[in-house]
Tab-separated table of C-alpha atoms in Angstrom:
chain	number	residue	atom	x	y	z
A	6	UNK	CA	-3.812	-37.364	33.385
A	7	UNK	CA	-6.733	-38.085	35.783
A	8	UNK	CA	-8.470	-34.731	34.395
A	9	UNK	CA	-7.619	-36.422	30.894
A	10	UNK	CA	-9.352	-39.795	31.634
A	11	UNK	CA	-12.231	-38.286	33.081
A	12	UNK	CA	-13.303	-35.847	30.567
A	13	UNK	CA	-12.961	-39.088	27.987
A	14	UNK	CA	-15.311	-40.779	29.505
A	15	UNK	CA	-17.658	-37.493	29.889
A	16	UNK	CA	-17.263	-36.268	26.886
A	17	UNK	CA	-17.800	-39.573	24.842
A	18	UNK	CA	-21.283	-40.020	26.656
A	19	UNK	CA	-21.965	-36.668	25.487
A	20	UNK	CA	-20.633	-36.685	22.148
A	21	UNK	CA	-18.627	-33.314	22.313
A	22	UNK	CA	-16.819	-32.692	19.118
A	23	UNK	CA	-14.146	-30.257	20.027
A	24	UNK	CA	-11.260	-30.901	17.970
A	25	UNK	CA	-7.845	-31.959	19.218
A	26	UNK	CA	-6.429	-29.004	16.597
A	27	UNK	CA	-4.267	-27.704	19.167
A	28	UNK	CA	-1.903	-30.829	18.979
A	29	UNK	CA	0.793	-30.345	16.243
A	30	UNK	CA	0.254	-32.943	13.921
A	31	UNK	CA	2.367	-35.313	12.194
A	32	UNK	CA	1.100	-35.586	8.592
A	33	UNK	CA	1.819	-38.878	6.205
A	34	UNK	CA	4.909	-37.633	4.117
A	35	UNK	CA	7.056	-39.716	1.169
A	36	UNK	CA	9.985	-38.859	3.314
A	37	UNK	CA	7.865	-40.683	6.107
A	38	UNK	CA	6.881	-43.711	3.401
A	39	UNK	CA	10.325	-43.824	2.137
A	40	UNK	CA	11.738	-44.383	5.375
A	41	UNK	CA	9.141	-47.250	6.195
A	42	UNK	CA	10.080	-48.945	3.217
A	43	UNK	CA	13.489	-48.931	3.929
A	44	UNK	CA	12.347	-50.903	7.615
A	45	UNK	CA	10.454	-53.044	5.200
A	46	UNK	CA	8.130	-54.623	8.456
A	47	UNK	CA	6.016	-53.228	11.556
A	48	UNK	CA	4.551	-55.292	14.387
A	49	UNK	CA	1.689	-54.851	15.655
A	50	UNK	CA	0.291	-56.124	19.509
A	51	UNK	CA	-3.225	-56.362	19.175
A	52	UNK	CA	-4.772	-56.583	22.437
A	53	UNK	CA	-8.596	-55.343	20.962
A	54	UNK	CA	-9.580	-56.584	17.579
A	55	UNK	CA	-10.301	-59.944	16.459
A	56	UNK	CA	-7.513	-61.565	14.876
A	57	UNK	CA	-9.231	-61.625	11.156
A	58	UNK	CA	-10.024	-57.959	11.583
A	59	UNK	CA	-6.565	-57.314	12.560
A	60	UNK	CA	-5.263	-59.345	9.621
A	61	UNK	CA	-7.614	-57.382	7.127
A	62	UNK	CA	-6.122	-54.066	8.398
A	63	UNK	CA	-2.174	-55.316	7.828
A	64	UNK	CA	-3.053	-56.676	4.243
A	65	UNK	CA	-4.965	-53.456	3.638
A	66	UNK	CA	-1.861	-51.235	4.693
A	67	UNK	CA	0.365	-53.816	2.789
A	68	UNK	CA	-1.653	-53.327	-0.267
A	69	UNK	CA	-1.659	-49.090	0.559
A	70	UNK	CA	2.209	-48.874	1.400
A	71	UNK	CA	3.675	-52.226	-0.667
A	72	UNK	CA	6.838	-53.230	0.618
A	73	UNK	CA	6.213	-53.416	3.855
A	74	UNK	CA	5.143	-56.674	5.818
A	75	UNK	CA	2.529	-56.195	8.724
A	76	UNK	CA	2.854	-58.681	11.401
A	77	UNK	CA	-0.079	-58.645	13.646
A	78	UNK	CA	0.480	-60.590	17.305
A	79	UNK	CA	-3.163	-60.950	18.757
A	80	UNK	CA	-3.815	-61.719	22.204
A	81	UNK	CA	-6.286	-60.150	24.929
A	82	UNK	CA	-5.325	-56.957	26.324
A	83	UNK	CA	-4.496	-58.159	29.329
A	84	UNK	CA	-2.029	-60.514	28.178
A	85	UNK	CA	-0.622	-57.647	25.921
A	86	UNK	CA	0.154	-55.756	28.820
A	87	UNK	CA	1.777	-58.672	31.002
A	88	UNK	CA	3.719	-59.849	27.721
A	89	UNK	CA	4.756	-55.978	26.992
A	90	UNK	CA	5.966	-55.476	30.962
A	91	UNK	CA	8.041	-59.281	30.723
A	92	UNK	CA	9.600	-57.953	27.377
A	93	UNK	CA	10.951	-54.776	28.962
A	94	UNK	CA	12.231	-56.623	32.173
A	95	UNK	CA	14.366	-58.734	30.373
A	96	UNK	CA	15.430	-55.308	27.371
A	97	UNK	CA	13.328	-56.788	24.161
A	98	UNK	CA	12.007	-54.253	22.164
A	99	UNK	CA	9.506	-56.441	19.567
A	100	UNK	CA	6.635	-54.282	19.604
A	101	UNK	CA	5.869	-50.986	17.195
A	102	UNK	CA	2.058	-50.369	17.730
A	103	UNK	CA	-0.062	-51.164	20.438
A	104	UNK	CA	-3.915	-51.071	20.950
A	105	UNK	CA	-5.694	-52.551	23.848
A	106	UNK	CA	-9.098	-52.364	25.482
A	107	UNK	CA	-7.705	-51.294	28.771
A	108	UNK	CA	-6.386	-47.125	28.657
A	109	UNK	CA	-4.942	-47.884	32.074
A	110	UNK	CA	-2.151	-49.838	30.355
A	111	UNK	CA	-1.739	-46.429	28.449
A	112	UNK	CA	-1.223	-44.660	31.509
A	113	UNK	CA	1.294	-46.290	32.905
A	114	UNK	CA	3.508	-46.495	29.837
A	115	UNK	CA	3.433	-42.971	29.381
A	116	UNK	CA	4.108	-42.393	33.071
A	117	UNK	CA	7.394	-44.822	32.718
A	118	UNK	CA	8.193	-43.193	28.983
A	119	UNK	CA	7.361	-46.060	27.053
A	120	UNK	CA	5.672	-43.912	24.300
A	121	UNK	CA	6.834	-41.588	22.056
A	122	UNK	CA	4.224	-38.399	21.498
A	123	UNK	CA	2.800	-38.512	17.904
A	124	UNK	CA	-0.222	-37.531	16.562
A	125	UNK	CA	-1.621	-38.696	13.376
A	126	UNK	CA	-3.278	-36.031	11.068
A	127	UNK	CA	-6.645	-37.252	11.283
A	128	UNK	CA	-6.655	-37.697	14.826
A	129	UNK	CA	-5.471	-34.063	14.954
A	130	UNK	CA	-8.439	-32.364	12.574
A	131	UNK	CA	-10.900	-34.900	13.234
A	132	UNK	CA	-11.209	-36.123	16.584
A	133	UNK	CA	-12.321	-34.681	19.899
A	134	UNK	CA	-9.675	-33.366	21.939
A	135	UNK	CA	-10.749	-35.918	25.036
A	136	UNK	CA	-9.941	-38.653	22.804
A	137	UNK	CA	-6.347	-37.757	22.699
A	138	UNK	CA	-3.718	-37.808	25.438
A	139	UNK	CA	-2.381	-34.551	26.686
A	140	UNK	CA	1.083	-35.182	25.284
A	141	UNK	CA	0.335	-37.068	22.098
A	142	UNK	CA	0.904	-40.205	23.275
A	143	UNK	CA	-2.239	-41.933	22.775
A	144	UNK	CA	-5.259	-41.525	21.106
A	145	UNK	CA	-9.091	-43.521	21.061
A	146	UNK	CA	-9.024	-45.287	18.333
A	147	UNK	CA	-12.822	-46.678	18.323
A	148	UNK	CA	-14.998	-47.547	21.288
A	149	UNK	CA	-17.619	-50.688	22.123
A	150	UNK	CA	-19.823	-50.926	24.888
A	151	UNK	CA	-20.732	-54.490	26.678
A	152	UNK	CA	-23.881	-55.578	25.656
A	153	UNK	CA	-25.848	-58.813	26.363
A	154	UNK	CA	-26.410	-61.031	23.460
A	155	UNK	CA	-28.805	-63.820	23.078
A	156	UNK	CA	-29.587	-66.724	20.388
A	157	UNK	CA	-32.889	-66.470	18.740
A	158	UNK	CA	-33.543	-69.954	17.248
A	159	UNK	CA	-33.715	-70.646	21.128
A	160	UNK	CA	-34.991	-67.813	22.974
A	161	UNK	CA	-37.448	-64.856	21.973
A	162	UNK	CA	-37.666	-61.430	21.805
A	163	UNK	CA	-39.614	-61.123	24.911
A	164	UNK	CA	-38.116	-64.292	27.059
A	165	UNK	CA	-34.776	-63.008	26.193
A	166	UNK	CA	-32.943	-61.190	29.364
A	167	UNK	CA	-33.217	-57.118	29.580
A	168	UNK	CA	-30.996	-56.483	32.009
A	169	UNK	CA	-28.204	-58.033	33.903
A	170	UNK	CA	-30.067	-58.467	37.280
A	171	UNK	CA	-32.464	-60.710	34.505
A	172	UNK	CA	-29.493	-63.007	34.337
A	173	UNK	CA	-30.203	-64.087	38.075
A	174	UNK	CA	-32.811	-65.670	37.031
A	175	UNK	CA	-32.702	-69.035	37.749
A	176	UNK	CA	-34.407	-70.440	34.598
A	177	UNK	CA	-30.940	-69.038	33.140
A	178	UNK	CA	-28.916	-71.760	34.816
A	179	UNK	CA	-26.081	-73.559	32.613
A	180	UNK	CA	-27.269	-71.522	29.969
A	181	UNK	CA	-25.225	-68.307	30.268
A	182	UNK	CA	-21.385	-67.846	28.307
A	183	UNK	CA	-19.281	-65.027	29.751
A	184	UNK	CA	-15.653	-63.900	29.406
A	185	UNK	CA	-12.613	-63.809	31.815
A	186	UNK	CA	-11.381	-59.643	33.555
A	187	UNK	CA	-7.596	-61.422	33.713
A	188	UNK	CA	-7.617	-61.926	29.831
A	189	UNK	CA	-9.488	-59.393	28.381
A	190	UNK	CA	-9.380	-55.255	29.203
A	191	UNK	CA	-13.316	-54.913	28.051
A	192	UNK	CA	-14.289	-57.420	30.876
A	193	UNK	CA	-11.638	-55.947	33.386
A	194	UNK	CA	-13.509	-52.695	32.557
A	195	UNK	CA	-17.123	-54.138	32.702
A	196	UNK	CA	-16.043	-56.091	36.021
A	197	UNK	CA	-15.019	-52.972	37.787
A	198	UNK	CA	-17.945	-50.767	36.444
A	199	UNK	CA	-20.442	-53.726	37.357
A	200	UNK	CA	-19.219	-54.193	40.725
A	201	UNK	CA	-19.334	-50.401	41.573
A	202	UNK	CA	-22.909	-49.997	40.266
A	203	UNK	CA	-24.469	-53.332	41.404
A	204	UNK	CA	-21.627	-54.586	44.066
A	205	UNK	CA	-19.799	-57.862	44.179
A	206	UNK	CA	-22.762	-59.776	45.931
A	207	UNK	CA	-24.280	-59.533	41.788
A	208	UNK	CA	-21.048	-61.587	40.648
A	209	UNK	CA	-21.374	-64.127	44.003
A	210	UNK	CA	-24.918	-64.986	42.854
A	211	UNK	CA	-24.159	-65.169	38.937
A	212	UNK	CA	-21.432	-67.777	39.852
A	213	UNK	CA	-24.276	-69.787	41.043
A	214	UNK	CA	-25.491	-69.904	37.410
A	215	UNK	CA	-23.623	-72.527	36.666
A	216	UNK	CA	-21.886	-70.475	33.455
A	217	UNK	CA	-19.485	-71.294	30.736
A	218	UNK	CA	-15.693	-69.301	31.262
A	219	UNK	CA	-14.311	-68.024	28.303
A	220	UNK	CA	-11.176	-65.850	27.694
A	221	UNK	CA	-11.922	-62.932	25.470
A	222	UNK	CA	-14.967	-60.812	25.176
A	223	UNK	CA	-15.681	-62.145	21.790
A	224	UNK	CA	-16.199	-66.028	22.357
A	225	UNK	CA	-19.188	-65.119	24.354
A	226	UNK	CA	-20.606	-64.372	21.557
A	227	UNK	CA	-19.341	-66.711	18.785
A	228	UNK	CA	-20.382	-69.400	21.442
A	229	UNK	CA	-24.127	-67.764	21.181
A	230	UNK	CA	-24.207	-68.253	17.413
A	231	UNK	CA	-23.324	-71.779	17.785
A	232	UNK	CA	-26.166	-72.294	20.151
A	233	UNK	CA	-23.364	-73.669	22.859
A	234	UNK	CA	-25.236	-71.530	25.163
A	235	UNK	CA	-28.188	-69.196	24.989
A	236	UNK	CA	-27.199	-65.746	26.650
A	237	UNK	CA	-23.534	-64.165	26.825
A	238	UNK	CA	-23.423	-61.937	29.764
A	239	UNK	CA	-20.799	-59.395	28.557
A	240	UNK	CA	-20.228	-59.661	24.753
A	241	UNK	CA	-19.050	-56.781	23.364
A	242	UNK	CA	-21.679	-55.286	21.021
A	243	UNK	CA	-19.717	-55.136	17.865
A	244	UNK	CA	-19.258	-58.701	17.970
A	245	UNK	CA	-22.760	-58.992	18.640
A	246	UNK	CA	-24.101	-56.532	15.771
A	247	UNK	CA	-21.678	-58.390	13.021
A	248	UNK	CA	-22.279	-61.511	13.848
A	249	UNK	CA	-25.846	-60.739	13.281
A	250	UNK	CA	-25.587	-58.669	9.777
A	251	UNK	CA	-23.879	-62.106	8.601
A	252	UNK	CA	-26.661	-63.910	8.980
A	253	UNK	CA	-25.980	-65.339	12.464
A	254	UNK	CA	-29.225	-66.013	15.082
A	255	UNK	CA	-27.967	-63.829	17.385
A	256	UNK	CA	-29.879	-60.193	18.642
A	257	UNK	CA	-28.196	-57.294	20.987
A	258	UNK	CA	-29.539	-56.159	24.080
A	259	UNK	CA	-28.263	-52.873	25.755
A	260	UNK	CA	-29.113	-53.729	28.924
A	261	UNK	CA	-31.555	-51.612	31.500
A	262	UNK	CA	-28.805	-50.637	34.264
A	263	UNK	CA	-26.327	-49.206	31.427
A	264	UNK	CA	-23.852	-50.613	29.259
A	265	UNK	CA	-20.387	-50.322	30.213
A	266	UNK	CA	-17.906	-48.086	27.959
A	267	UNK	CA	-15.497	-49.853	26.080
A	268	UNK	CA	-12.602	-47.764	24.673
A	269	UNK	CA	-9.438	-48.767	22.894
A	270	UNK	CA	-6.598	-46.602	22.597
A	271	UNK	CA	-3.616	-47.142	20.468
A	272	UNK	CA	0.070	-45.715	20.879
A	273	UNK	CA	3.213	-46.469	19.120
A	274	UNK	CA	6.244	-47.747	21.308
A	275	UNK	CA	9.342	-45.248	22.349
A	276	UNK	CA	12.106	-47.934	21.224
A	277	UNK	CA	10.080	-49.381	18.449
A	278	UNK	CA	12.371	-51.288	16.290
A	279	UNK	CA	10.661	-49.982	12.962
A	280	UNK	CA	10.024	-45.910	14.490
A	281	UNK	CA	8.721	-44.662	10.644
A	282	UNK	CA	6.626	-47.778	10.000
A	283	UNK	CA	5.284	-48.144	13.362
A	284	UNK	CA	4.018	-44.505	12.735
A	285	UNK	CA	2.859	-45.032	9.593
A	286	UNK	CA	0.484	-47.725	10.515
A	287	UNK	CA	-0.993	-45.532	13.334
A	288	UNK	CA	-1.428	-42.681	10.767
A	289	UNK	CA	-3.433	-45.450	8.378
A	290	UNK	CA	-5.179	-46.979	11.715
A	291	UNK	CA	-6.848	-43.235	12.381
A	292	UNK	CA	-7.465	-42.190	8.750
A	293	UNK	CA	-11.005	-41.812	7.298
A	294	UNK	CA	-10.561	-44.731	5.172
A	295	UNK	CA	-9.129	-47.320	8.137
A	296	UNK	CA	-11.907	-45.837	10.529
A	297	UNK	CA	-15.147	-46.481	8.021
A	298	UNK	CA	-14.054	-49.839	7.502
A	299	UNK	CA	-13.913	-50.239	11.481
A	300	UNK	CA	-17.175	-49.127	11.076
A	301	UNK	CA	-19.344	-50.594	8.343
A	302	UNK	CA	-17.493	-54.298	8.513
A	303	UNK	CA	-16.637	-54.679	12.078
A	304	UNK	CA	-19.254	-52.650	13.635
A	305	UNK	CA	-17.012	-50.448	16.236
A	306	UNK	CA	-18.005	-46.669	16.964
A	307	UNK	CA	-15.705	-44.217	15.771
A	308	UNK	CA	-15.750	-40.637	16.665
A	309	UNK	CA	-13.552	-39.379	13.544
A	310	UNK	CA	-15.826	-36.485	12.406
A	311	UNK	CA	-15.822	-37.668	8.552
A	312	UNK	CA	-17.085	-41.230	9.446
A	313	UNK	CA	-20.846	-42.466	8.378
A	314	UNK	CA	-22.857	-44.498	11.288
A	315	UNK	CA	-23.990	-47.349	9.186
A	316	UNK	CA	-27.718	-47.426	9.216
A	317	UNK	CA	-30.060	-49.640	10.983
A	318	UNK	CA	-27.739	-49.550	13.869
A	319	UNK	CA	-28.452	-48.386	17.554
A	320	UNK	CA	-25.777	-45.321	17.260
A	321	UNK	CA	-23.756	-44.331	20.638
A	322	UNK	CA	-25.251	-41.409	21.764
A	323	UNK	CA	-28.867	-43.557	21.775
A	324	UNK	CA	-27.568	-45.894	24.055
A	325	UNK	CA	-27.286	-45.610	28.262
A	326	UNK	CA	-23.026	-45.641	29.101
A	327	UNK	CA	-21.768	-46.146	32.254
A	328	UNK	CA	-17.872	-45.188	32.278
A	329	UNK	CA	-15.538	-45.055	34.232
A	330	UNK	CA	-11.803	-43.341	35.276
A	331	UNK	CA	-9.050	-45.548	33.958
A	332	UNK	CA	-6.647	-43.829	36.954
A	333	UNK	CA	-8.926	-45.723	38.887
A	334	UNK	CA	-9.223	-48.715	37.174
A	335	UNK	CA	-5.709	-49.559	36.711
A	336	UNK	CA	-5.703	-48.440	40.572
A	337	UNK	CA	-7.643	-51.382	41.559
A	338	UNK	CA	-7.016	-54.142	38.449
A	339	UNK	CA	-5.089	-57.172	40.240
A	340	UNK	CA	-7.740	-56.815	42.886
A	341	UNK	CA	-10.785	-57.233	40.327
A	342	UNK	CA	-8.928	-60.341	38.996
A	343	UNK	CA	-8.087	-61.857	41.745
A	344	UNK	CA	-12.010	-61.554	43.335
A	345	UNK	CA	-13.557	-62.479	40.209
A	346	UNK	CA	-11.098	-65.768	40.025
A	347	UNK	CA	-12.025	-66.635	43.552
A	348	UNK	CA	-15.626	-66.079	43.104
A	349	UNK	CA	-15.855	-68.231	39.865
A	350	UNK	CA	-13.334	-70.735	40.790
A	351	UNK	CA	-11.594	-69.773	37.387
């Protein structure tokens, strides 16, 4: 598994395309459909995607596969995981499919046999082989990368920050949103990959900015919009890049040290009370169809070979990663959160 992790996050900074053939896969079947129909429901623990977009995916399977209900439960990855591990202590199976912004989680369920191995067609023909686990029991289903994000009714193009050591600055006081590592997986990830690259002393001295908690890696930016604060910190660039297309006063910025890798995997559950619809919805979650949508509305990367980048957009391999080992990460997660809450009070 550690070899697994690490040539991920390799192989999606260099874009390698080998394909994950070698998997058996599990193609969508009317015996397979049938059988869903008959469950007649699948739920769905969203731990990465906004609640709406997660909404617009279950009515869009509902209107694919009709007569069968998709109920989405949205939360941040984090809370996913802690809600999934008090669920199994006490024997409730609820959940089908998972996806959260933290493959760590991923790990450990596989480890403990939490997840059943099954590979969706697509992900089978038209991913890279690093974007699927060993076994079959997980697979990327789109990446983001942590970007800053700044208003421009109130700042311009060349006041606005470049980098995250530019958020130091003190003219930046009280005017800086960012979100929280114990709620969401992408700032868990960020957190750890910051603190490596520019130590913990850069987190000590942005505490001193006087800046606005959130929870998820989204509200940073939804609070930028609003012009509740200038600068998010750690936005997550899709958020970022839609917000703007809608006509929002908002602009990206990659920022000069690197932007962290975000990648969300999904799996479905071993003892998931709906098996064939639970599998069904991953097979529609890593089609063509499901992943073009992901990209062209919600503005997420996708690595499925058959996908368009939508243009006018800064595209993945133009943009500086910094990644890291999820082995590690989930090695060293209730430290991260418990520094970062002692160093912002929060």
């Amino acid at each position: 598994m550690l070899k697994l992790s690490t040539a991920f996050v390799v192989s999606a900074a260099l874009g390698k395309r080998a394909r994950a053939a070698a998997l058996e896969p599990s193609p969508v079947t009317p015996t397979l459909i049938e059988a869903a129909r008959k469950e007649g429901r699948v739920v769905w623990y969203c731990g990465a995607l906004d609640l709406l977009e997660a909404e617009k995916f279950g009515k869009a399977f509902e209107a694919k596969y009709p007569g069968i209900s998709v109920r989405v439960e949205r939360s941040g990855s984090e809370r996913i995981y802690q809600r999934i591990g008090q669920e199994r202590q006490s024997r409730i199976h609820a959940v089908d499919v998972v996806n959260t912004a933290d493959v760590a989680h991923f790990l450990e369920w596989k480890t403990k046999g939490w997840l059943v191995s099954y590979v969706p067609e697509d992900v089978a023909k038209h991913f890279p082989v690093s974007h699927v686990d060993a076994a079959g029991t997980y697979a990327i289903l789109n990446s983001n990368v942590t970007a800053i994000g700044y208003n421009t009714k109130l700042l311009k193009r060349e006041d606005a920050p470049k980098s995250f050591a530019d958020l130091l600055d003190p003219r930046w006081k009280g005017k800086i949103v960012k979100a929280h590592p114990s709620f969401s997986g992408n700032i868990l990830t960020t957190t750890f990959i910051l603190a490596r690259e520019l130590g913990w002393s850069y987190f000590e001295r942005l505490a001193q900015q006087r800046v606005l908690q959130v929870q998820s890696s989204s509200d940073g930016p939804k609070k930028v919009a609003l012009g509740e604060r200038a600068v998010s910190a750690d936005g997550a660039d899709y958020q970022l890049v839609a917000l703007k297309e809608h006509g929002q006063s908002v602009e990206v910025v990659y920022p000069a040290e690197g932007s962290p890798l975000l990648p969300v995997a999904s799996a479905v559950f071993q003892e998931a009370p709906n098996p064939n619809a639970a599998r069904l919805l991953q097979s529609y979650l890593f089609s063509v169809e499901a992943q073009q949508v992901s990209v062209d509305t919600f503005a997420h990367h996708s690595v499925h070979a058959l996908v368009k980048e939508k243009s006018g957009r800064t595209p993945l391999s133009a943009i500086k990663l910094l990644t890291c080992d999820p082995a590690e990460l989930a090695a060293r997660s209730e430290e991260i959160k418990e520094r970062y809450s002692k160093i912002f009070g929060v």
